[in-house]
């Protein structure tokens, strides 16, 4: 008879763990739904509502204790939040959000991944919005190495042209000319 009591406790513990896991799964799914809702508000042009809902989605997902990769679960929402912040000209907040995204992407894919590089380009654009052209140029230079290594030539044109524009704005004509030539080279290939 004594063994049965221990089994009952064990079942209660398993049931408790299952309930806790269901709560965590519910939180994660709710965060995903909020993420989609935030994206819809963004597409409708309601930037304030989109920002609020996306921040809630990120917070909810990050609060999931039992989900091992909960930080990686927020990549889409962080990216969308950064886009909303840029659209709303909240460049400093966008830069911070892009930095969070870069950290997570670096952990997931490596610092020299294409995803990290493209995120650095968007972060550079936010620096341009603040008039921080030197920082923007620095980020573009960091981003262009993995972009050259991982993207087909035809898809590199935008990045080279953007870098050329930033360098031109900085008065670095020779470097801007080189970037423009790189854009033209990739168009020709």
PDB file of C-alpha atoms in Angstrom:
ATOM      1  CA  UNK A   1       0.000   0.000   0.000  1.00  0.00           C
ATOM      2  CA  UNK A   2       2.872   2.415   0.752  1.00  0.00           C
ATOM      3  CA  UNK A   3       4.092   2.324  -2.833  1.00  0.00           C
ATOM      4  CA  UNK A   4       0.729   3.534  -4.143  1.00  0.00           C
ATOM      5  CA  UNK A   5       0.954   6.791  -2.183  1.00  0.00           C
ATOM      6  CA  UNK A   6       4.292   7.590  -3.739  1.00  0.00           C
ATOM      7  CA  UNK A   7       2.840   6.890  -7.162  1.00  0.00           C
ATOM      8  CA  UNK A   8      -0.009   9.319  -6.466  1.00  0.00           C
ATOM      9  CA  UNK A   9       2.407  12.058  -5.550  1.00  0.00           C
ATOM     10  CA  UNK A  10       4.374  11.333  -8.678  1.00  0.00           C
ATOM     11  CA  UNK A  11       1.222  11.607 -10.823  1.00  0.00           C
ATOM     12  CA  UNK A  12       0.296  14.906  -9.165  1.00  0.00           C
ATOM     13  CA  UNK A  13       3.785  16.223  -9.878  1.00  0.00           C
ATOM     14  CA  UNK A  14       3.516  15.134 -13.517  1.00  0.00           C
ATOM     15  CA  UNK A  15       0.077  16.735 -13.815  1.00  0.00           C
ATOM     16  CA  UNK A  16       1.417  19.930 -12.246  1.00  0.00           C
ATOM     17  CA  UNK A  17       4.298  19.963 -14.698  1.00  0.00           C
ATOM     18  CA  UNK A  18       1.868  19.414 -17.589  1.00  0.00           C
ATOM     19  CA  UNK A  19      -0.343  22.301 -16.428  1.00  0.00           C
ATOM     20  CA  UNK A  20       2.722  24.536 -16.141  1.00  0.00           C
ATOM     21  CA  UNK A  21       3.879  23.491 -19.607  1.00  0.00           C
ATOM     22  CA  UNK A  22       0.402  24.198 -21.027  1.00  0.00           C
ATOM     23  CA  UNK A  23       0.448  27.679 -19.458  1.00  0.00           C
ATOM     24  CA  UNK A  24       3.842  28.365 -21.013  1.00  0.00           C
ATOM     25  CA  UNK A  25       2.692  27.087 -24.412  1.00  0.00           C
ATOM     26  CA  UNK A  26      -0.392  29.286 -24.137  1.00  0.00           C
ATOM     27  CA  UNK A  27       1.824  32.308 -23.366  1.00  0.00           C
ATOM     28  CA  UNK A  28       4.019  31.577 -26.374  1.00  0.00           C
ATOM     29  CA  UNK A  29       1.030  31.159 -28.692  1.00  0.00           C
ATOM     30  CA  UNK A  30      -0.598  34.317 -27.310  1.00  0.00           C
ATOM     31  CA  UNK A  31       2.636  36.175 -27.971  1.00  0.00           C
ATOM     32  CA  UNK A  32       2.621  34.893 -31.546  1.00  0.00           C
ATOM     33  CA  UNK A  33      -0.987  36.041 -32.048  1.00  0.00           C
ATOM     34  CA  UNK A  34      -0.105  39.469 -30.615  1.00  0.00           C
ATOM     35  CA  UNK A  35       2.868  39.575 -32.985  1.00  0.00           C
ATOM     36  CA  UNK A  36       0.561  39.025 -35.948  1.00  0.00           C
ATOM     37  CA  UNK A  37      -1.860  41.630 -34.619  1.00  0.00           C
ATOM     38  CA  UNK A  38       1.004  44.126 -34.288  1.00  0.00           C
ATOM     39  CA  UNK A  39       1.978  43.411 -37.872  1.00  0.00           C
ATOM     40  CA  UNK A  40      -1.613  44.108 -38.980  1.00  0.00           C
ATOM     41  CA  UNK A  41      -1.675  47.435 -37.109  1.00  0.00           C
ATOM     42  CA  UNK A  42       1.622  48.307 -38.826  1.00  0.00           C
ATOM     43  CA  UNK A  43       0.203  47.472 -42.272  1.00  0.00           C
ATOM     44  CA  UNK A  44      -2.825  49.645 -41.470  1.00  0.00           C
ATOM     45  CA  UNK A  45      -0.504  52.501 -40.552  1.00  0.00           C
ATOM     46  CA  UNK A  46      -1.426  52.581 -36.848  1.00  0.00           C
ATOM     47  CA  UNK A  47       2.170  52.841 -35.638  1.00  0.00           C
ATOM     48  CA  UNK A  48       1.346  53.620 -31.998  1.00  0.00           C
ATOM     49  CA  UNK A  49      -0.890  50.573 -31.636  1.00  0.00           C
ATOM     50  CA  UNK A  50       1.571  48.401 -33.591  1.00  0.00           C
ATOM     51  CA  UNK A  51       4.417  49.421 -31.275  1.00  0.00           C
ATOM     52  CA  UNK A  52       2.367  48.710 -28.120  1.00  0.00           C
ATOM     53  CA  UNK A  53       1.139  45.319 -29.313  1.00  0.00           C
ATOM     54  CA  UNK A  54       4.556  44.191 -30.587  1.00  0.00           C
ATOM     55  CA  UNK A  55       6.201  45.173 -27.295  1.00  0.00           C
ATOM     56  CA  UNK A  56       3.535  43.139 -25.454  1.00  0.00           C
ATOM     57  CA  UNK A  57       4.155  40.164 -27.751  1.00  0.00           C
ATOM     58  CA  UNK A  58       7.906  40.313 -27.112  1.00  0.00           C
ATOM     59  CA  UNK A  59       7.434  40.648 -23.358  1.00  0.00           C
ATOM     60  CA  UNK A  60       4.968  37.746 -23.228  1.00  0.00           C
ATOM     61  CA  UNK A  61       7.206  35.457 -25.272  1.00  0.00           C
ATOM     62  CA  UNK A  62      10.316  36.360 -23.281  1.00  0.00           C
ATOM     63  CA  UNK A  63       8.465  35.521 -20.051  1.00  0.00           C
ATOM     64  CA  UNK A  64       8.048  31.862 -21.076  1.00  0.00           C
ATOM     65  CA  UNK A  65      10.214  29.975 -18.584  1.00  0.00           C
ATOM     66  CA  UNK A  66       9.925  26.449 -19.936  1.00  0.00           C
ATOM     67  CA  UNK A  67      10.566  27.283 -23.589  1.00  0.00           C
ATOM     68  CA  UNK A  68      14.295  26.847 -24.079  1.00  0.00           C
ATOM     69  CA  UNK A  69      14.710  29.092 -27.110  1.00  0.00           C
ATOM     70  CA  UNK A  70      12.272  31.805 -25.998  1.00  0.00           C
ATOM     71  CA  UNK A  71      14.673  34.573 -27.047  1.00  0.00           C
ATOM     72  CA  UNK A  72      14.849  33.113 -30.535  1.00  0.00           C
ATOM     73  CA  UNK A  73      11.045  33.020 -30.573  1.00  0.00           C
ATOM     74  CA  UNK A  74      10.963  36.842 -30.635  1.00  0.00           C
ATOM     75  CA  UNK A  75      13.066  37.412 -33.776  1.00  0.00           C
ATOM     76  CA  UNK A  76      10.097  38.206 -36.024  1.00  0.00           C
ATOM     77  CA  UNK A  77       8.492  40.516 -33.469  1.00  0.00           C
ATOM     78  CA  UNK A  78      11.778  42.359 -32.822  1.00  0.00           C
ATOM     79  CA  UNK A  79      12.281  42.855 -36.546  1.00  0.00           C
ATOM     80  CA  UNK A  80       8.724  44.130 -36.987  1.00  0.00           C
ATOM     81  CA  UNK A  81       9.043  46.403 -33.942  1.00  0.00           C
ATOM     82  CA  UNK A  82      12.230  47.926 -35.363  1.00  0.00           C
ATOM     83  CA  UNK A  83      10.417  48.584 -38.659  1.00  0.00           C
ATOM     84  CA  UNK A  84       7.553  50.267 -36.797  1.00  0.00           C
ATOM     85  CA  UNK A  85      10.003  52.432 -34.838  1.00  0.00           C
ATOM     86  CA  UNK A  86      11.789  53.519 -38.039  1.00  0.00           C
ATOM     87  CA  UNK A  87       8.474  54.318 -39.713  1.00  0.00           C
ATOM     88  CA  UNK A  88       7.612  56.423 -36.662  1.00  0.00           C
ATOM     89  CA  UNK A  89      11.061  58.098 -36.836  1.00  0.00           C
ATOM     90  CA  UNK A  90      12.018  56.744 -33.391  1.00  0.00           C
ATOM     91  CA  UNK A  91      15.508  56.009 -34.670  1.00  0.00           C
ATOM     92  CA  UNK A  92      17.269  55.658 -31.306  1.00  0.00           C
ATOM     93  CA  UNK A  93      14.721  53.061 -30.161  1.00  0.00           C
ATOM     94  CA  UNK A  94      15.040  51.315 -33.528  1.00  0.00           C
ATOM     95  CA  UNK A  95      18.834  51.166 -33.161  1.00  0.00           C
ATOM     96  CA  UNK A  96      18.472  49.511 -29.733  1.00  0.00           C
ATOM     97  CA  UNK A  97      15.904  47.057 -31.087  1.00  0.00           C
ATOM     98  CA  UNK A  98      18.143  46.199 -34.041  1.00  0.00           C
ATOM     99  CA  UNK A  99      21.012  45.661 -31.589  1.00  0.00           C
ATOM    100  CA  UNK A 100      18.886  43.171 -29.601  1.00  0.00           C
ATOM    101  CA  UNK A 101      18.081  41.443 -32.878  1.00  0.00           C
ATOM    102  CA  UNK A 102      21.760  41.353 -33.909  1.00  0.00           C
ATOM    103  CA  UNK A 103      22.712  39.752 -30.579  1.00  0.00           C
ATOM    104  CA  UNK A 104      20.060  37.040 -30.932  1.00  0.00           C
ATOM    105  CA  UNK A 105      20.847  36.394 -34.595  1.00  0.00           C
ATOM    106  CA  UNK A 106      24.581  36.215 -33.815  1.00  0.00           C
ATOM    107  CA  UNK A 107      23.918  33.598 -31.127  1.00  0.00           C
ATOM    108  CA  UNK A 108      21.699  31.633 -33.475  1.00  0.00           C
ATOM    109  CA  UNK A 109      23.534  31.942 -36.812  1.00  0.00           C
ATOM    110  CA  UNK A 110      26.956  33.429 -36.090  1.00  0.00           C
ATOM    111  CA  UNK A 111      28.213  37.015 -36.222  1.00  0.00           C
ATOM    112  CA  UNK A 112      29.036  36.874 -39.919  1.00  0.00           C
ATOM    113  CA  UNK A 113      25.667  35.533 -41.069  1.00  0.00           C
ATOM    114  CA  UNK A 114      23.678  37.208 -43.798  1.00  0.00           C
ATOM    115  CA  UNK A 115      20.808  37.902 -41.366  1.00  0.00           C
ATOM    116  CA  UNK A 116      23.140  39.797 -39.027  1.00  0.00           C
ATOM    117  CA  UNK A 117      24.611  41.722 -41.976  1.00  0.00           C
ATOM    118  CA  UNK A 118      21.226  42.783 -43.346  1.00  0.00           C
ATOM    119  CA  UNK A 119      20.079  43.802 -39.851  1.00  0.00           C
ATOM    120  CA  UNK A 120      23.216  45.964 -39.567  1.00  0.00           C
ATOM    121  CA  UNK A 121      22.220  47.678 -42.833  1.00  0.00           C
ATOM    122  CA  UNK A 122      18.792  48.539 -41.379  1.00  0.00           C
ATOM    123  CA  UNK A 123      20.506  49.704 -38.187  1.00  0.00           C
ATOM    124  CA  UNK A 124      22.818  51.863 -40.332  1.00  0.00           C
ATOM    125  CA  UNK A 125      19.754  53.443 -41.953  1.00  0.00           C
ATOM    126  CA  UNK A 126      18.483  54.393 -38.482  1.00  0.00           C
ATOM    127  CA  UNK A 127      21.835  56.049 -37.771  1.00  0.00           C
ATOM    128  CA  UNK A 128      21.405  57.990 -41.025  1.00  0.00           C
ATOM    129  CA  UNK A 129      17.999  59.107 -39.698  1.00  0.00           C
ATOM    130  CA  UNK A 130      19.794  60.544 -36.655  1.00  0.00           C
ATOM    131  CA  UNK A 131      22.497  62.135 -38.813  1.00  0.00           C
ATOM    132  CA  UNK A 132      25.135  59.727 -37.462  1.00  0.00           C
ATOM    133  CA  UNK A 133      26.743  59.083 -40.835  1.00  0.00           C
ATOM    134  CA  UNK A 134      30.116  57.845 -39.556  1.00  0.00           C
ATOM    135  CA  UNK A 135      28.424  55.126 -37.495  1.00  0.00           C
ATOM    136  CA  UNK A 136      26.197  54.281 -40.481  1.00  0.00           C
ATOM    137  CA  UNK A 137      29.247  53.936 -42.739  1.00  0.00           C
ATOM    138  CA  UNK A 138      31.012  51.755 -40.154  1.00  0.00           C
ATOM    139  CA  UNK A 139      28.011  49.406 -39.959  1.00  0.00           C
ATOM    140  CA  UNK A 140      27.734  49.257 -43.750  1.00  0.00           C
ATOM    141  CA  UNK A 141      31.400  48.266 -44.021  1.00  0.00           C
ATOM    142  CA  UNK A 142      30.877  45.493 -41.435  1.00  0.00           C
ATOM    143  CA  UNK A 143      27.768  44.296 -43.265  1.00  0.00           C
ATOM    144  CA  UNK A 144      29.208  44.280 -46.769  1.00  0.00           C
ATOM    145  CA  UNK A 145      31.714  41.476 -46.114  1.00  0.00           C
ATOM    146  CA  UNK A 146      29.100  38.789 -45.319  1.00  0.00           C
ATOM    147  CA  UNK A 147      26.777  40.265 -47.952  1.00  0.00           C
ATOM    148  CA  UNK A 148      29.481  39.792 -50.606  1.00  0.00           C
ATOM    149  CA  UNK A 149      30.150  36.246 -49.387  1.00  0.00           C
ATOM    150  CA  UNK A 150      26.532  35.118 -49.071  1.00  0.00           C
ATOM    151  CA  UNK A 151      24.409  36.968 -51.596  1.00  0.00           C
ATOM    152  CA  UNK A 152      24.352  36.530 -55.364  1.00  0.00           C
ATOM    153  CA  UNK A 153      25.922  39.524 -57.097  1.00  0.00           C
ATOM    154  CA  UNK A 154      22.639  40.813 -58.521  1.00  0.00           C
ATOM    155  CA  UNK A 155      21.177  41.093 -55.010  1.00  0.00           C
ATOM    156  CA  UNK A 156      24.114  43.144 -53.685  1.00  0.00           C
ATOM    157  CA  UNK A 157      23.347  46.271 -55.743  1.00  0.00           C
ATOM    158  CA  UNK A 158      21.086  47.932 -53.155  1.00  0.00           C
ATOM    159  CA  UNK A 159      23.682  47.547 -50.387  1.00  0.00           C
ATOM    160  CA  UNK A 160      26.539  48.980 -52.453  1.00  0.00           C
ATOM    161  CA  UNK A 161      24.404  51.908 -53.648  1.00  0.00           C
ATOM    162  CA  UNK A 162      23.286  52.640 -50.067  1.00  0.00           C
ATOM    163  CA  UNK A 163      26.890  52.589 -48.895  1.00  0.00           C
ATOM    164  CA  UNK A 164      27.840  54.937 -51.738  1.00  0.00           C
ATOM    165  CA  UNK A 165      25.070  57.376 -50.702  1.00  0.00           C
ATOM    166  CA  UNK A 166      26.294  57.402 -47.086  1.00  0.00           C
ATOM    167  CA  UNK A 167      29.922  57.914 -48.147  1.00  0.00           C
ATOM    168  CA  UNK A 168      28.880  60.734 -50.507  1.00  0.00           C
ATOM    169  CA  UNK A 169      26.992  62.423 -47.651  1.00  0.00           C
ATOM    170  CA  UNK A 170      30.180  62.162 -45.580  1.00  0.00           C
ATOM    171  CA  UNK A 171      32.172  63.810 -48.375  1.00  0.00           C
ATOM    172  CA  UNK A 172      34.268  60.675 -48.903  1.00  0.00           C
ATOM    173  CA  UNK A 173      34.017  60.906 -52.686  1.00  0.00           C
ATOM    174  CA  UNK A 174      36.746  58.416 -53.600  1.00  0.00           C
ATOM    175  CA  UNK A 175      35.261  55.677 -51.400  1.00  0.00           C
ATOM    176  CA  UNK A 176      31.751  56.538 -52.623  1.00  0.00           C
ATOM    177  CA  UNK A 177      32.942  56.165 -56.194  1.00  0.00           C
ATOM    178  CA  UNK A 178      34.420  52.752 -55.365  1.00  0.00           C
ATOM    179  CA  UNK A 179      31.132  51.610 -53.777  1.00  0.00           C
ATOM    180  CA  UNK A 180      29.218  52.840 -56.827  1.00  0.00           C
ATOM    181  CA  UNK A 181      31.644  50.935 -59.060  1.00  0.00           C
ATOM    182  CA  UNK A 182      31.024  47.803 -56.965  1.00  0.00           C
ATOM    183  CA  UNK A 183      27.301  48.262 -57.506  1.00  0.00           C
ATOM    184  CA  UNK A 184      27.892  48.535 -61.244  1.00  0.00           C
ATOM    185  CA  UNK A 185      30.200  45.486 -61.255  1.00  0.00           C
ATOM    186  CA  UNK A 186      27.590  43.332 -59.552  1.00  0.00           C
ATOM    187  CA  UNK A 187      24.949  44.540 -62.027  1.00  0.00           C
ATOM    188  CA  UNK A 188      27.203  43.479 -64.901  1.00  0.00           C
ATOM    189  CA  UNK A 189      27.732  39.944 -63.507  1.00  0.00           C
TER     190      UNK A 189
END
